[in-house]
mmCIF file of C-alpha atoms in Angstrom:
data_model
loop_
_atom_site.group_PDB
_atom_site.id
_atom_site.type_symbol
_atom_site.label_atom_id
_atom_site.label_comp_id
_atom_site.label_asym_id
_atom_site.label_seq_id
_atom_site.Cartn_x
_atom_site.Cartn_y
_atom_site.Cartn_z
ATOM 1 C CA UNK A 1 -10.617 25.004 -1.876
ATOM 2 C CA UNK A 2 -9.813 23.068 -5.351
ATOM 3 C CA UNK A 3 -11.573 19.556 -6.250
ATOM 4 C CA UNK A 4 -8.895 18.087 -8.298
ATOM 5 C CA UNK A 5 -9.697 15.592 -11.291
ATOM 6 C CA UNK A 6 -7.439 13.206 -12.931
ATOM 7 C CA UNK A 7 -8.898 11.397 -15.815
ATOM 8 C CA UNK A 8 -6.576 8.607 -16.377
ATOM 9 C CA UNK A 9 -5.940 5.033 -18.180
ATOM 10 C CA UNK A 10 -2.647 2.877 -17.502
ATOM 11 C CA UNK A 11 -1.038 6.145 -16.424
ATOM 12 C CA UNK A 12 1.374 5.084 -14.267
ATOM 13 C CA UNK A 13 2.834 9.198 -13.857
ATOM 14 C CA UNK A 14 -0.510 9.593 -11.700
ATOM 15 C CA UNK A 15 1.826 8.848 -8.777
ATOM 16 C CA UNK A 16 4.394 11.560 -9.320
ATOM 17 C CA UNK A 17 1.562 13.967 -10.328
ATOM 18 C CA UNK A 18 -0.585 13.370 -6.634
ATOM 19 C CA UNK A 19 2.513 13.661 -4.957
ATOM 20 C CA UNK A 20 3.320 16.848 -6.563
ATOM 21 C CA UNK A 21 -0.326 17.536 -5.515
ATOM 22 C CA UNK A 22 0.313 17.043 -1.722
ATOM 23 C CA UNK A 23 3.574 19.309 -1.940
ATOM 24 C CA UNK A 24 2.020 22.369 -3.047
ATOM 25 C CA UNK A 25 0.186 23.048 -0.352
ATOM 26 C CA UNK A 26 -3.498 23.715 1.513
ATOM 27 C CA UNK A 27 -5.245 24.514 -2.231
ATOM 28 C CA UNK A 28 -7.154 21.241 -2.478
ATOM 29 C CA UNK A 29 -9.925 19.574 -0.851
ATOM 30 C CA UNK A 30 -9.748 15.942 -2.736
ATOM 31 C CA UNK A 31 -7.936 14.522 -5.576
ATOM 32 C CA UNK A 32 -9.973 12.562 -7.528
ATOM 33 C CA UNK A 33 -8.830 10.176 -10.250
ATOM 34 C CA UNK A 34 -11.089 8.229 -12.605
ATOM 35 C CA UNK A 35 -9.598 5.096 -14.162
ATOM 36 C CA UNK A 36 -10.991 3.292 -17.230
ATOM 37 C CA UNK A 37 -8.943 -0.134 -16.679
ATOM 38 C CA UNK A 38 -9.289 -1.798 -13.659
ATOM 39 C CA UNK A 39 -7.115 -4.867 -15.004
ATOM 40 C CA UNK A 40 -3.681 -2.495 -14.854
ATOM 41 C CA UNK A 41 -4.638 0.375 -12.659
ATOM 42 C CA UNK A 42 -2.667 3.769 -12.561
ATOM 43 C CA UNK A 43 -2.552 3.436 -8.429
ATOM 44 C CA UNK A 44 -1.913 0.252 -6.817
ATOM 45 C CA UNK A 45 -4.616 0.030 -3.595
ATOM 46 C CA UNK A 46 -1.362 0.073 -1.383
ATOM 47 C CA UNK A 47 -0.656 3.498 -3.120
ATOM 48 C CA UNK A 48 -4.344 4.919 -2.482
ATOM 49 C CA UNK A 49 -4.202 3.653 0.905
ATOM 50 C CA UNK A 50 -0.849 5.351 1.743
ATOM 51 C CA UNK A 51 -1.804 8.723 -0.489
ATOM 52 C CA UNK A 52 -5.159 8.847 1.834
ATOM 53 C CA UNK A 53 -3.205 9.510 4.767
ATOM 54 C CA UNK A 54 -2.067 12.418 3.365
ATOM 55 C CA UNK A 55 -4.809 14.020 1.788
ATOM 56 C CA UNK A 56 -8.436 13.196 0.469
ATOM 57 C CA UNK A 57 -8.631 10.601 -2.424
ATOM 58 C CA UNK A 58 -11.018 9.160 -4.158
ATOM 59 C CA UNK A 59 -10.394 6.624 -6.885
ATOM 60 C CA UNK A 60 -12.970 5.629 -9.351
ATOM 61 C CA UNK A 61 -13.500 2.613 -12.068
ATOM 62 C CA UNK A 62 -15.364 3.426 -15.250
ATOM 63 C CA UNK A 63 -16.778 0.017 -15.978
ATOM 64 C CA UNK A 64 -18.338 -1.475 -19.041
ATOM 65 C CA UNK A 65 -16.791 0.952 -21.272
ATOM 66 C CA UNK A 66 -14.599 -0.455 -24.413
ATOM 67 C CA UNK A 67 -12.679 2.264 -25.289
ATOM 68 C CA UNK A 68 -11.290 5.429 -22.920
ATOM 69 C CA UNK A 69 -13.316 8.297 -23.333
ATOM 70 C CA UNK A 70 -11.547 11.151 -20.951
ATOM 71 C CA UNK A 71 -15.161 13.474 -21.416
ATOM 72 C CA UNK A 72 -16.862 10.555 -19.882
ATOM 73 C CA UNK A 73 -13.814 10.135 -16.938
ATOM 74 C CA UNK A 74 -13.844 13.621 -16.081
ATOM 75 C CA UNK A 75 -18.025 14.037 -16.251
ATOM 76 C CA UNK A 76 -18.040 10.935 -13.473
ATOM 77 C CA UNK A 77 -15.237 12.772 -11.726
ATOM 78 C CA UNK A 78 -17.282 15.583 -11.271
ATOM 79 C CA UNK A 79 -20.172 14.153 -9.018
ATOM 80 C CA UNK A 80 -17.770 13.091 -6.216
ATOM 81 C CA UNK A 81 -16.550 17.403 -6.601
ATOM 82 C CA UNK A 82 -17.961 19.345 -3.526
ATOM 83 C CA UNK A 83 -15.635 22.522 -3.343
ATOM 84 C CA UNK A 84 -16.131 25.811 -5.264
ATOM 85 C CA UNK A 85 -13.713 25.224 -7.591
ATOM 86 C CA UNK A 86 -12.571 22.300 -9.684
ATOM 87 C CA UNK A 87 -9.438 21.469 -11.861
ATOM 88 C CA UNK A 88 -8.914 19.080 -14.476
ATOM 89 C CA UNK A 89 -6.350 18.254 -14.609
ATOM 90 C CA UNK A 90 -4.110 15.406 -17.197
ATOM 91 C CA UNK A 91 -2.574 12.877 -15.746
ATOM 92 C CA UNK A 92 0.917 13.130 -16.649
ATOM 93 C CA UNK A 93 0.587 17.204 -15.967
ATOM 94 C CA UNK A 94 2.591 18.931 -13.425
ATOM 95 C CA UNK A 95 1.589 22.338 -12.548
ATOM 96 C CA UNK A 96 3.563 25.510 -10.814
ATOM 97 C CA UNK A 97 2.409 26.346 -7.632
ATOM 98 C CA UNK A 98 2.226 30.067 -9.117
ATOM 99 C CA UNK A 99 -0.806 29.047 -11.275
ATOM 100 C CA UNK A 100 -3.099 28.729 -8.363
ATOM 101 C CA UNK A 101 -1.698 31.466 -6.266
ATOM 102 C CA UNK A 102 -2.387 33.477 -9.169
ATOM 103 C CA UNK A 103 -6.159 32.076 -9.933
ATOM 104 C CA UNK A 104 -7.201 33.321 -6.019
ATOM 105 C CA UNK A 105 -5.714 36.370 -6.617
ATOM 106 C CA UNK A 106 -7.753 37.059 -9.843
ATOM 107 C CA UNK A 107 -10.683 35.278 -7.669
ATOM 108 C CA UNK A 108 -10.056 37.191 -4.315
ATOM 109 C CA UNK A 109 -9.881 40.934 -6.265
ATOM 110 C CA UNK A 110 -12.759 40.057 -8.683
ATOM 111 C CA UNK A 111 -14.891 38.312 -6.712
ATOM 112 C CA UNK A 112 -17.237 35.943 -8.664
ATOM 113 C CA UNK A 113 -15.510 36.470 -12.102
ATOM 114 C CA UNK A 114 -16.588 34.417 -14.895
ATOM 115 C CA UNK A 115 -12.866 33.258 -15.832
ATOM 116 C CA UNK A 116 -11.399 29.815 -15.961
ATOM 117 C CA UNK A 117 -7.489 29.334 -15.865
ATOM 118 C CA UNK A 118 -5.931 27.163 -17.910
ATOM 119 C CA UNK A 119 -1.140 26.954 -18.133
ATOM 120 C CA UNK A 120 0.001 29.890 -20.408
ATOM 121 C CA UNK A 121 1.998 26.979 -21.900
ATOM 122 C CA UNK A 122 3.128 23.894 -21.112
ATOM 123 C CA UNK A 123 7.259 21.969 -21.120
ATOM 124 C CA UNK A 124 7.826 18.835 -22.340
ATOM 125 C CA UNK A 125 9.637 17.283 -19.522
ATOM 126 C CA UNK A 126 12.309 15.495 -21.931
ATOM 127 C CA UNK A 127 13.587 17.689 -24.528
ATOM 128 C CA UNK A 128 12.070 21.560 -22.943
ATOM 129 C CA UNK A 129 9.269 21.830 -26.346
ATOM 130 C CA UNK A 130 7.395 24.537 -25.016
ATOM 131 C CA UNK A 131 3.012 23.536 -26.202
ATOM 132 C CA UNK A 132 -0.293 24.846 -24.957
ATOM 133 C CA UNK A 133 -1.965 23.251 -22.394
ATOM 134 C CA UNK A 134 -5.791 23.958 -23.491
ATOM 135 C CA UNK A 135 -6.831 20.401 -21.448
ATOM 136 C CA UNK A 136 -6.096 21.860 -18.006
ATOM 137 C CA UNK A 137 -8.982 24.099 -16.735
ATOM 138 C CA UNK A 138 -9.550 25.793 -13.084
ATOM 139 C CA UNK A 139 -12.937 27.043 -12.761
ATOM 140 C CA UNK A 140 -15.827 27.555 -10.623
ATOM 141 C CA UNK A 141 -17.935 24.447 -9.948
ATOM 142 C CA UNK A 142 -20.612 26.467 -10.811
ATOM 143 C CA UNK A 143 -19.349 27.691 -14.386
ATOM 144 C CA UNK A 144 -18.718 23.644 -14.608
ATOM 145 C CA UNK A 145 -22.586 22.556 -14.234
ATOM 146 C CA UNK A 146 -24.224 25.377 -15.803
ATOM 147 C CA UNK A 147 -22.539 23.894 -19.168
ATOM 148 C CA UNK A 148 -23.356 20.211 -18.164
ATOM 149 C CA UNK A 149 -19.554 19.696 -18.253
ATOM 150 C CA UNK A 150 -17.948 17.820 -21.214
ATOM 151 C CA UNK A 151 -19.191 16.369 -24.446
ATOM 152 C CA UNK A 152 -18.694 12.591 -24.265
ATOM 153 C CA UNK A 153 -19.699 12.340 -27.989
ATOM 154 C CA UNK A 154 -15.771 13.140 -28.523
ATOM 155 C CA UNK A 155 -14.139 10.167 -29.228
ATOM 156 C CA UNK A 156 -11.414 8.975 -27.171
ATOM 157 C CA UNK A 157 -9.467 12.713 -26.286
ATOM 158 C CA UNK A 158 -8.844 15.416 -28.646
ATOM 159 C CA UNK A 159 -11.107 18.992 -29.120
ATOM 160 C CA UNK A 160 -13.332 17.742 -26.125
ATOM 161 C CA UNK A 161 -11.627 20.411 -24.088
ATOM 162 C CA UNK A 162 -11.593 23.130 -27.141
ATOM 163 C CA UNK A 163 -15.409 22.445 -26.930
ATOM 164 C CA UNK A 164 -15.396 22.573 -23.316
ATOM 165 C CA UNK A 165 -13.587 26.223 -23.467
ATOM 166 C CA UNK A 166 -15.846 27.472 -26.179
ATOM 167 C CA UNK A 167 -19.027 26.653 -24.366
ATOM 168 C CA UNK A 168 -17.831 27.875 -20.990
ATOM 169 C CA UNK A 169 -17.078 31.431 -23.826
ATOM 170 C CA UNK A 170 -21.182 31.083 -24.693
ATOM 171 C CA UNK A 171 -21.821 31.755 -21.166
ATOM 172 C CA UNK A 172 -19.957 35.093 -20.418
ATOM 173 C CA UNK A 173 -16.362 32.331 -18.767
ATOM 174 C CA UNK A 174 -13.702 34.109 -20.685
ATOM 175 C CA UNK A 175 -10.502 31.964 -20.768
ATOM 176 C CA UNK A 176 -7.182 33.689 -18.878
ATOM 177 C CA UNK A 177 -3.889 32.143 -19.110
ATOM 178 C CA UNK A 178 -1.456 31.581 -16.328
ATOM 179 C CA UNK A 179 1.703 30.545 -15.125
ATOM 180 C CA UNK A 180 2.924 26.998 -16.685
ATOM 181 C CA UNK A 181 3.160 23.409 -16.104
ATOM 182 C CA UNK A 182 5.553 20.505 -17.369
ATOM 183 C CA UNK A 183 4.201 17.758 -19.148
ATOM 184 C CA UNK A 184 6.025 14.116 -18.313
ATOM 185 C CA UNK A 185 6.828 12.908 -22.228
ATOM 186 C CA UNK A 186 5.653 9.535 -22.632
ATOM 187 C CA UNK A 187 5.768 7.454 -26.262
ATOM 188 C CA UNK A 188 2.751 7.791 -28.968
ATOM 189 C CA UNK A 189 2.129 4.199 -28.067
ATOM 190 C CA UNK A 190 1.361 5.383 -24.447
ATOM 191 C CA UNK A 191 -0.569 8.536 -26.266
ATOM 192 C CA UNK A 192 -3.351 5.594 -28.163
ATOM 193 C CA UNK A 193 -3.204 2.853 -25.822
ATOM 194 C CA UNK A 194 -6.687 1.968 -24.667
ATOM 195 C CA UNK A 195 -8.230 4.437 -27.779
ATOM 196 C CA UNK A 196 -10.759 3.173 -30.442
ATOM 197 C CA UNK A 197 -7.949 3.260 -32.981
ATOM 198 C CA UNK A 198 -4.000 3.512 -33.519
ATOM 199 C CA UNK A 199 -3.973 6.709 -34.853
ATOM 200 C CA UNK A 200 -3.832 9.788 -33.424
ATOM 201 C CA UNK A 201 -4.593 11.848 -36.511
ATOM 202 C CA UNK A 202 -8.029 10.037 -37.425
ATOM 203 C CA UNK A 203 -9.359 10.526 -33.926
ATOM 204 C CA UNK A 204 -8.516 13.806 -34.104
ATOM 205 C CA UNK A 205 -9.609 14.409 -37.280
ATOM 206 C CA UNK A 206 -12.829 13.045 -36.479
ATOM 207 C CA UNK A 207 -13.389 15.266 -33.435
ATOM 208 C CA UNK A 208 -12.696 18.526 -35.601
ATOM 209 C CA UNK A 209 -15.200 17.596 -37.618
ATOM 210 C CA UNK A 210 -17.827 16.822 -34.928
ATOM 211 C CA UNK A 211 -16.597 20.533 -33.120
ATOM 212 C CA UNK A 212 -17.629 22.233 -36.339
ATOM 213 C CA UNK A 213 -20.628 20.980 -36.754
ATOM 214 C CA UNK A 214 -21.776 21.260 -33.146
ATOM 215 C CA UNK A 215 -20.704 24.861 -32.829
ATOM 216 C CA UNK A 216 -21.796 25.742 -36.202
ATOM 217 C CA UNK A 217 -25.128 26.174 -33.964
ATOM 218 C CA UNK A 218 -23.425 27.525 -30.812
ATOM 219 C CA UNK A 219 -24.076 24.172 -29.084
ATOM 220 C CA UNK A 220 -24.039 25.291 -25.040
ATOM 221 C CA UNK A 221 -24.342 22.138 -23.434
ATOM 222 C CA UNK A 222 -22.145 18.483 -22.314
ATOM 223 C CA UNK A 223 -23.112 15.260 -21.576
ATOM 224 C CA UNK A 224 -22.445 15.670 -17.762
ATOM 225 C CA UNK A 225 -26.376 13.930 -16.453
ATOM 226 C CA UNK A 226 -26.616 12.277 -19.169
ATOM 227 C CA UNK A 227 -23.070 10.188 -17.882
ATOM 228 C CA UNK A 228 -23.371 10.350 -14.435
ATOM 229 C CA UNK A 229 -27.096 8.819 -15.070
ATOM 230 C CA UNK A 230 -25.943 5.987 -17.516
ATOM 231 C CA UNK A 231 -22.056 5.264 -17.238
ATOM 232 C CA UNK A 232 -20.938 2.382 -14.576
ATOM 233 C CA UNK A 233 -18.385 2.424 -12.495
ATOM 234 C CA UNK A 234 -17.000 1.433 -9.051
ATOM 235 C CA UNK A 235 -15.515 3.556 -6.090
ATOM 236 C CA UNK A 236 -12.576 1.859 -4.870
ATOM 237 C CA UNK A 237 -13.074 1.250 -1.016
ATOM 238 C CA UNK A 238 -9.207 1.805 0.061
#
């Protein structure tokens, strides 16, 4: 079974992207979806409620933080994960049922293979740009601790998931492409609203600066205790 998580922040395309979820099939154990604004949540309680009696959700509120910080999201994610595998998964990402029949395939023939999966490329959803998709990731749960997860000291989104795939590379997780996925287009106001600045480019630029000099050293580990110790948040009781 796959732990699904869904860091997200005024995404309303979470609904569409569960839904799509619950028509794939028996792959998941739980959905799990980390929100960092309680004030305009992505679900509505009415839609947790109703998505919970179709399969396992669990919706969580990152409290106290200022900014969105999807390392953080998807660390906190990660401590309600209790299947053998886990996906991350975006929030406005919609994936092919082939990628996961392929990933148990690899998983069934190979056994305990130190792979993680991410979309051979991804489709915009409004004019067909075909992108890569380096921010989705299927691995073992296993692979997932042993590198203490993501690096919160990423700013807002952008190269936390490079860093991710690198580290996951230190320890012997080679990354194998797969299938595809469509990405739902959305504005660039949508892309840097709830960030720690307007602009894309100086997060980003930022973050490639902070990858360099972490991996200059071959830097192996996240922030994964260290934000499940410290980081509040709230489970909502639906």
């Amino acid at each position: 079974m796959i732990d699904v998580i869904i860091p997200a922040t005024n995404k309303k395309e979470v609904d569409k992207v569960v839904n799509h979820f619950i028509t794939l099939g028996d792959f998941f154990g739980k959905i799990i979806i980390v929100d960092f604004d309680k004030s305009s949540p992505s679900l509505t309680q009415k839609q947790v409620e109703a998505f919970n009696q179709k399969i396992s959700l669990s919706y969580i509120f990152v409290t106290e933080q200022t900014y969105f910080n999807k390392s953080i999201a998807i660390n906190i994610g990660y401590e309600y994960v209790t299947s053998e595998h886990v996906l991350i998964c975006d929030a406005d990402v919609l994936l092919d049922k082939t990628f996961f029949e392929l990933a148990f395939e690899v998983w069934s023939t190979n056994g305990d293979t130190g792979c993680v999966f991410s979309p051979e490329y991804v489709i915009e959803s409004d004019n067909g740009e075909i992108r890569k998709g380096p921010g989705i990731c299927l691995l073992k749960s296993s692979h997932y601790e042993k590198v203490a997860g993501y690096s919160s000291e990423y700013i807002g989104w952008g190269m936390e998931d490079v860093d991710f795939l690198q580290r996951l590379e230190y320890i012997g997780v080679a990354p194998k492409k797969i299938a595809h996925a469509i990405h739902l287009s959305h504005s660039d106001e949508v892309r840097t609203r709830n960030y720690h600045c307007d602009s894309v480019s100086q997060m980003r630029m930022e973050n490639r600066q902070l990858f360099s000099k972490k991996h200059e050293f071959k830097n192996q580990y996240g922030t994964l205790f260290d934000d499940v110790k410290h980081v509040s948040r709230e489970v909502c009781l639906c």
